[in-house]
Short mmCIF file of C-alpha atoms in Angstrom, two decimals:
data_model
loop_
_atom_site.label_atom_id
_atom_site.label_comp_id
_atom_site.label_asym_id
_atom_site.label_seq_id
_atom_site.Cartn_x
_atom_site.Cartn_y
_atom_site.Cartn_z
CA MET C 181 0.00 0.00 0.00
CA PRO C 182 1.16 3.59 -0.60
CA ARG C 183 2.29 5.73 2.35
CA GLU C 184 2.02 9.35 3.38
CA LEU C 185 3.75 11.58 5.92
CA LEU C 186 1.51 12.68 8.80
CA ALA C 187 2.01 14.43 12.10
CA VAL C 188 -0.16 12.40 14.47
CA ALA C 189 0.51 14.90 17.28
CA PRO C 190 2.72 17.97 17.67
CA ARG C 191 6.27 17.08 16.60
CA LYS C 192 5.43 13.42 15.93
CA PRO C 193 5.93 12.63 12.20
CA VAL C 194 5.13 9.12 10.95
CA LEU C 195 4.71 7.31 7.64
CA VAL C 196 1.22 5.84 7.42
CA GLU C 197 -0.28 3.48 4.85
CA TYR C 198 -3.48 4.56 3.10
CA GLU C 199 -5.88 3.46 0.39
CA GLU C 200 -6.65 5.72 -2.54
CA PRO C 201 -10.40 6.30 -3.05
CA PRO C 202 -12.14 5.23 -6.27
CA LEU C 203 -11.44 7.67 -9.08
CA LYS C 204 -14.31 10.07 -9.80
CA PRO C 205 -15.04 11.18 -13.40
CA ASN C 206 -13.44 14.62 -12.86
CA GLN C 207 -10.36 13.37 -11.04
CA VAL C 208 -6.81 12.33 -11.86
CA ARG C 209 -4.45 10.00 -10.03
CA ILE C 210 -0.84 11.11 -9.67
CA LYS C 211 2.39 9.34 -8.76
CA SER C 212 4.73 11.69 -6.91
CA ILE C 213 8.17 12.58 -8.27
CA LEU C 214 9.35 15.35 -5.92
CA SER C 215 7.82 17.17 -2.96
CA ALA C 216 8.96 20.11 -0.85
CA GLU C 217 8.00 21.51 2.52
CA LYS C 218 7.19 25.05 3.64
CA HIS C 219 9.39 25.47 6.68
CA GLY C 220 7.68 28.47 8.27
CA THR C 221 3.93 27.97 7.99
CA THR C 222 3.73 24.18 8.14
CA LEU C 223 6.34 23.89 10.89
CA LEU C 224 4.36 26.31 13.02
CA ILE C 225 1.31 24.06 12.71
CA TYR C 226 3.44 20.90 13.12
CA ARG C 227 4.81 22.20 16.41
CA GLY C 228 1.34 23.04 17.68
CA LEU C 229 2.24 26.72 17.97
CA SER C 230 -0.06 28.32 15.40
CA PRO C 231 -3.13 30.33 16.44
CA PHE C 232 -5.20 27.43 15.08
CA SER C 233 -4.12 25.33 18.05
CA GLU C 234 -6.46 27.24 20.34
CA LYS C 235 -8.65 29.36 18.08
CA ALA C 236 -10.47 29.34 14.75
CA PHE C 237 -10.30 32.04 12.09
CA ASP C 238 -13.72 33.31 11.08
CA PRO C 239 -13.36 34.59 7.48
CA ASP C 240 -16.75 36.31 7.63
CA ILE C 241 -15.57 38.81 10.24
CA GLY C 242 -11.80 38.49 9.75
CA LEU C 243 -11.06 37.54 13.36
CA PHE C 244 -9.63 34.64 15.34
CA MET C 245 -12.28 33.49 17.80
CA PRO C 246 -12.66 30.69 20.37
CA LYS C 247 -13.12 27.35 18.65
CA CYS C 248 -16.73 26.51 17.92
CA GLU C 249 -17.80 23.24 16.32
CA GLY C 250 -17.99 23.64 12.55
CA LYS C 251 -17.25 27.37 12.58
CA GLY C 252 -14.21 28.99 10.95
CA TRP C 253 -10.81 27.66 9.88
CA THR C 254 -8.99 25.48 12.35
CA VAL C 255 -6.44 22.66 12.51
CA SER C 256 -6.52 19.37 14.39
CA PHE C 257 -4.15 16.41 14.43
CA PRO C 258 -3.35 14.24 12.59
CA ILE C 259 -2.28 16.62 9.83
CA LYS C 260 -0.76 16.06 6.41
CA LEU C 261 2.74 17.49 5.94
CA GLY C 262 4.20 19.00 2.79
CA ASN C 263 3.64 22.01 0.57
CA MET C 264 4.09 21.34 -3.15
CA THR C 265 4.49 18.19 -5.23
CA VAL C 266 5.32 17.48 -8.85
CA GLY C 267 4.26 14.11 -10.24
CA VAL C 268 3.07 12.15 -13.25
CA VAL C 269 -0.54 11.31 -14.15
CA ILE C 270 -1.14 7.56 -13.91
CA GLU C 271 -4.93 7.48 -14.22
CA VAL C 272 -7.63 9.86 -15.52
CA GLY C 273 -11.37 10.03 -14.92
CA SER C 274 -13.84 9.71 -17.77
CA GLN C 275 -14.67 13.46 -17.81
CA VAL C 276 -11.16 14.84 -17.44
CA LYS C 277 -10.27 17.18 -20.30
CA ARG C 278 -7.06 18.95 -19.24
CA PHE C 279 -4.75 15.99 -18.64
CA LYS C 280 -3.74 12.65 -20.10
CA LEU C 281 -1.71 9.68 -18.95
CA GLY C 282 1.96 10.52 -18.55
CA ASP C 283 1.51 14.27 -18.11
CA ARG C 284 3.85 15.91 -15.61
CA VAL C 285 1.75 17.98 -13.21
CA TYR C 286 2.11 19.91 -9.97
CA GLY C 287 0.08 21.49 -7.22
CA TYR C 288 -0.26 22.16 -3.52
CA LEU C 289 -0.10 18.51 -2.55
CA PRO C 290 1.31 16.88 0.62
CA ILE C 291 4.20 14.45 1.00
CA ARG C 292 2.69 11.12 -0.07
CA GLU C 293 3.38 8.59 -2.78
CA THR C 294 0.16 9.08 -4.77
CA HIS C 295 -2.65 11.63 -4.99
CA THR C 296 -6.24 11.49 -6.21
CA VAL C 297 -7.47 15.02 -6.88
CA ASP C 298 -9.97 17.01 -8.92
CA GLU C 299 -8.41 18.16 -12.16
CA ASP C 300 -8.88 21.83 -11.27
CA LYS C 301 -6.58 21.42 -8.24
CA ILE C 302 -3.44 20.80 -10.29
CA ASN C 303 -1.56 22.35 -13.20
CA LEU C 304 0.40 21.07 -16.16
CA ALA C 305 4.11 21.42 -15.43
CA PRO C 306 5.88 23.72 -17.91
CA PRO C 307 8.42 21.55 -19.78
CA GLU C 308 11.10 24.25 -19.43
CA LEU C 309 11.03 24.04 -15.63
CA SER C 310 12.88 21.41 -13.63
CA ASP C 311 11.18 19.52 -10.82
CA GLU C 312 13.25 21.56 -8.35
CA GLU C 313 12.06 24.83 -9.84
CA ILE C 314 8.44 23.72 -9.78
CA VAL C 315 8.40 22.91 -6.05
CA CYS C 316 9.98 26.34 -5.42
CA ILE C 317 7.12 28.19 -7.13
CA ASP C 318 5.49 28.75 -3.74
CA PRO C 319 8.35 30.64 -2.02
CA ALA C 320 8.94 32.57 -5.23
CA ALA C 321 5.30 33.68 -5.28
CA VAL C 322 5.49 34.88 -1.68
CA ALA C 323 8.72 36.74 -2.44
CA LEU C 324 7.15 38.40 -5.47
CA MET C 325 4.25 39.59 -3.32
CA ALA C 326 6.65 40.93 -0.67
CA VAL C 327 8.75 42.88 -3.17
CA ARG C 328 5.65 44.32 -4.83
CA GLU C 329 4.06 45.25 -1.50
CA GLY C 330 7.30 46.98 -0.53
CA HIS C 331 7.35 48.86 -3.86
CA VAL C 332 11.00 48.01 -4.47
CA ARG C 333 12.19 50.15 -7.38
CA LEU C 334 15.29 50.96 -9.39
CA GLY C 335 17.96 52.41 -7.13
CA ASP C 336 16.39 51.38 -3.80
CA THR C 337 18.26 49.82 -0.90
CA VAL C 338 16.73 46.68 0.61
CA ALA C 339 17.36 44.47 3.64
CA VAL C 340 16.02 40.91 3.73
CA PHE C 341 15.72 39.35 7.18
CA GLY C 342 15.69 35.56 7.17
CA LEU C 343 17.34 33.67 4.30
CA GLY C 344 15.24 30.55 4.06
CA ALA C 345 13.60 29.75 0.73
CA ILE C 346 11.34 32.82 0.79
CA GLY C 347 14.17 35.12 1.86
CA LEU C 348 16.52 33.73 -0.79
CA MET C 349 13.86 34.29 -3.44
CA THR C 350 13.29 37.80 -2.08
CA VAL C 351 16.99 38.62 -2.47
CA GLN C 352 16.77 37.64 -6.14
CA MET C 353 13.48 39.46 -6.71
CA ALA C 354 14.84 42.65 -5.14
CA LYS C 355 17.86 42.57 -7.45
CA LEU C 356 15.61 41.93 -10.45
CA SER C 357 13.53 44.95 -9.42
CA GLY C 358 16.59 47.18 -9.61
CA ALA C 359 17.65 47.43 -5.98
CA MET C 360 21.07 49.09 -5.81
CA LEU C 361 21.99 47.40 -2.53
CA VAL C 362 20.57 44.19 -1.06
CA ILE C 363 21.56 43.19 2.47
CA GLY C 364 20.75 39.72 3.82
CA VAL C 365 20.43 39.11 7.56
CA GLU C 366 20.60 35.50 8.74
CA PRO C 367 22.28 33.61 11.61
CA ILE C 368 22.85 30.39 9.62
CA GLU C 369 26.09 30.52 7.63
CA ARG C 370 25.12 28.19 4.77
CA ARG C 371 22.09 30.37 4.05
CA ARG C 372 24.19 33.54 4.05
CA GLU C 373 26.61 31.95 1.59
CA LEU C 374 23.78 30.94 -0.71
CA ALA C 375 22.35 34.46 -0.55
CA LYS C 376 25.69 35.83 -1.75
CA ARG C 377 25.61 33.39 -4.67
CA TYR C 378 22.12 34.62 -5.48
CA GLY C 379 23.16 38.27 -5.56
CA ALA C 380 23.14 39.71 -2.02
CA ASP C 381 25.69 42.53 -1.80
CA VAL C 382 26.17 42.27 1.97
CA VAL C 383 25.27 39.53 4.46
CA ILE C 384 25.06 39.99 8.22
CA ASP C 385 25.08 37.47 11.06
CA PRO C 386 22.75 39.00 13.69
CA ARG C 387 24.31 36.86 16.42
CA GLU C 388 27.66 38.59 15.93
CA CYS C 389 26.56 42.21 15.75
CA ASP C 390 23.79 44.76 16.07
CA ALA C 391 22.08 44.11 12.72
CA GLY C 392 20.17 47.40 12.63
CA LEU C 393 23.33 49.34 13.38
CA GLU C 394 25.34 47.46 10.73
CA ILE C 395 22.66 48.21 8.14
CA ARG C 396 22.88 51.89 9.03
CA LYS C 397 26.66 51.78 8.60
CA ALA C 398 26.34 50.06 5.21
CA THR C 399 23.98 52.79 3.98
CA GLY C 400 25.87 55.87 5.11
CA TRP C 401 23.88 55.95 8.37
CA LYS C 402 20.60 56.45 6.51
CA GLY C 403 19.12 52.95 6.72
CA VAL C 404 17.58 50.97 3.89
CA ASP C 405 14.52 52.14 1.99
CA ILE C 406 12.71 48.81 2.46
CA SER C 407 13.13 45.94 4.90
CA ILE C 408 11.43 42.61 4.21
CA GLU C 409 11.20 40.30 7.22
CA THR C 410 10.75 36.61 6.38
CA SER C 411 12.09 34.78 9.45
CA GLY C 412 9.12 34.95 11.82
CA SER C 413 11.31 36.32 14.61
CA TYR C 414 10.03 39.31 16.57
CA SER C 415 13.63 40.30 17.28
CA ALA C 416 14.30 40.29 13.53
CA LEU C 417 11.25 42.49 12.97
CA HIS C 418 12.60 44.88 15.60
CA GLN C 419 15.98 44.99 13.84
CA ALA C 420 14.19 45.53 10.52
CA ILE C 421 12.56 48.61 12.01
CA ARG C 422 15.92 49.79 13.36
CA GLY C 423 17.66 49.27 10.02
CA THR C 424 15.02 51.07 7.94
CA ARG C 425 15.39 54.76 7.25
CA TYR C 426 13.03 57.54 8.31
CA GLY C 427 9.89 57.22 6.18
CA GLY C 428 10.94 53.80 4.90
CA THR C 429 8.85 50.66 4.54
CA ILE C 430 8.85 47.39 6.47
CA VAL C 431 7.14 44.33 4.98
CA PRO C 432 6.57 41.50 7.49
CA VAL C 433 6.08 38.34 5.43
CA SER C 434 6.16 35.77 8.22
CA TRP C 435 3.42 34.12 10.20
CA TYR C 436 4.38 35.19 13.72
CA HIS C 437 3.32 33.38 16.87
CA GLY C 438 3.35 33.82 20.62
CA GLU C 439 4.25 36.92 22.58
CA ALA C 440 6.19 39.62 20.76
CA LYS C 441 9.40 39.20 22.74
CA GLY C 442 12.21 41.29 21.31
CA LEU C 443 9.88 43.76 19.56
CA ASN C 444 9.71 47.23 21.12
CA LEU C 445 7.41 49.63 19.31
CA GLY C 446 8.30 52.38 21.75
CA GLU C 447 11.75 52.91 20.26
CA GLU C 448 12.63 53.60 16.57
CA TRP C 449 9.12 52.76 15.37
CA HIS C 450 7.69 55.64 17.39
CA PHE C 451 10.15 58.22 16.06
CA ASN C 452 10.97 57.34 12.45
CA ARG C 453 7.53 57.61 10.81
CA GLN C 454 7.87 54.36 8.90
CA ILE C 455 5.26 52.37 7.01
CA MET C 456 4.58 48.72 7.85
CA VAL C 457 2.75 46.80 5.14
CA SER C 458 1.12 43.44 5.74
CA GLY C 459 -0.32 41.36 2.96
CA ALA C 460 2.44 39.31 1.36
CA ARG C 461 0.19 36.26 1.82
CA VAL C 462 -0.61 35.11 -1.72
CA GLU C 463 -3.96 33.59 -0.74
CA SER C 464 -5.35 36.82 0.74
CA GLU C 465 -7.33 38.28 -2.13
CA PRO C 466 -8.18 40.81 -3.44
CA TYR C 467 -4.73 42.42 -3.50
CA ARG C 468 -4.13 46.12 -2.99
CA ASP C 469 -3.46 46.53 -6.72
CA TYR C 470 -6.43 44.43 -7.84
CA PRO C 471 -7.66 44.12 -10.59
CA LEU C 472 -4.25 44.74 -12.17
CA TRP C 473 -2.80 41.87 -10.16
CA ASP C 474 -4.44 38.71 -8.86
CA ARG C 475 -3.24 35.27 -7.82
CA ARG C 476 -3.22 33.94 -11.37
CA ARG C 477 -0.94 36.75 -12.52
CA VAL C 478 1.42 36.21 -9.56
CA TYR C 479 1.92 32.55 -10.46
CA GLU C 480 2.18 33.24 -14.19
CA THR C 481 4.86 35.83 -13.48
CA VAL C 482 6.86 33.45 -11.28
CA ILE C 483 6.71 30.71 -13.90
CA ASN C 484 7.86 33.13 -16.59
CA LEU C 485 10.78 34.24 -14.40
CA PHE C 486 11.81 30.60 -14.10
CA ARG C 487 11.36 30.10 -17.85
CA ARG C 488 13.73 33.00 -18.51
CA LYS C 489 16.23 31.58 -15.98
CA LEU C 490 16.05 34.76 -13.92
CA LEU C 491 15.56 32.84 -10.66
CA ARG C 492 17.92 30.24 -9.23
CA VAL C 493 17.18 27.28 -6.99
CA ASP C 494 20.53 25.47 -7.11
CA GLY C 495 21.42 24.55 -3.55
CA MET C 496 18.02 25.57 -2.17
CA LEU C 497 16.55 22.09 -1.65
CA SER C 498 18.62 21.00 1.32
CA PRO C 499 18.33 18.36 2.59
CA LYS C 500 17.00 16.39 -0.36
CA VAL C 501 16.10 12.91 0.85
CA HIS C 502 14.36 9.76 -0.30
CA PHE C 503 10.78 9.32 0.81
CA ASN C 504 11.80 6.36 2.99
CA ASP C 505 13.98 8.72 5.06
CA VAL C 506 11.51 11.60 5.35
CA VAL C 507 10.58 11.08 9.02
CA GLU C 508 14.18 11.52 10.15
CA ALA C 509 14.61 14.47 7.76
CA TYR C 510 11.49 16.16 9.11
CA ARG C 511 12.82 15.90 12.64
CA LEU C 512 16.06 17.45 11.39
CA LEU C 513 14.42 20.55 9.96
CA ASP C 514 12.44 20.96 13.19
CA GLU C 515 15.29 20.37 15.64
CA LYS C 516 18.38 21.46 13.67
CA PRO C 517 17.32 24.22 11.24
CA GLU C 518 20.96 25.26 10.86
CA GLU C 519 21.45 22.12 8.75
CA THR C 520 18.56 22.83 6.40
CA ILE C 521 17.20 25.35 3.89
CA LYS C 522 14.15 23.74 2.25
CA LEU C 523 13.30 20.06 2.57
CA GLY C 524 13.02 18.17 -0.72
CA VAL C 525 11.61 14.63 -0.90
CA LYS C 526 12.24 12.38 -3.91
CA TYR C 527 10.34 9.14 -4.51
CA SER C 528 12.76 7.13 -6.65
#
């Protein structure tokens, strides 16, 4: 029987056998080739630390509220793990029109050996894109939103806090947008080195210095025009505020949790008249620049950037493990993030 990766309780990943349901007329069956995980969002849920652990989000009023049976968005264990998967179609329903046997497809699908999904939940994989590029479409889309929300323009100076997959994509997007100076801030050395390969002009280890102060020094004591915070650390958000110039913009991309330890809004934030822009979440529509931009355009743009080889993913999927070893690898990215960037899972 095929297997899938589940968290049966917080921080308890297991491989579990399952049976695929009968194929409906509008569905396709897929055999997985490569999957990837979303280290920030999914790990927060996996650890039992997300707001969904205690509350439910009511989309009708836009608020988290006490959990009520059948009301709002919530999460309960066991949960499926994984973010994106690319695979091959091995079976098609009688009414399926968009796909045929052997097509390479992708979508927001968990880490499991096979998938049975409605045809409108997946997309045909562009032949010009590698499997590795396809499973990095998600962080690239978030990065594109962050750079657009920050209005990064030709000649700007930009700091990117957190150099995981989203941060590394943001470094590249900022350079593509014409940023004159891009500074990466990250405590993990391997991520800083990859950021330099991807175009970062300066990288800073926040454990070794005052990151906000170093950014000021690197910009002639002005600070950067835009800071984009992707790490989910309140301390990093505080340093982003400190490193951003008077009247500059801060874009928090991360899904934060818990008490805001390390963030003091009574210091630079109170005096420097900055702008903080939320909304880099791709799923939150309509966008501020709707109808010019919507989710479809974001993904089309990312795919075209990959087609033109303007975005790099070499070295980003780390570790890249076989499906049989995914439980141990998942524990690694949870317990030893310094040894990881973005988990990739291959099936053969």
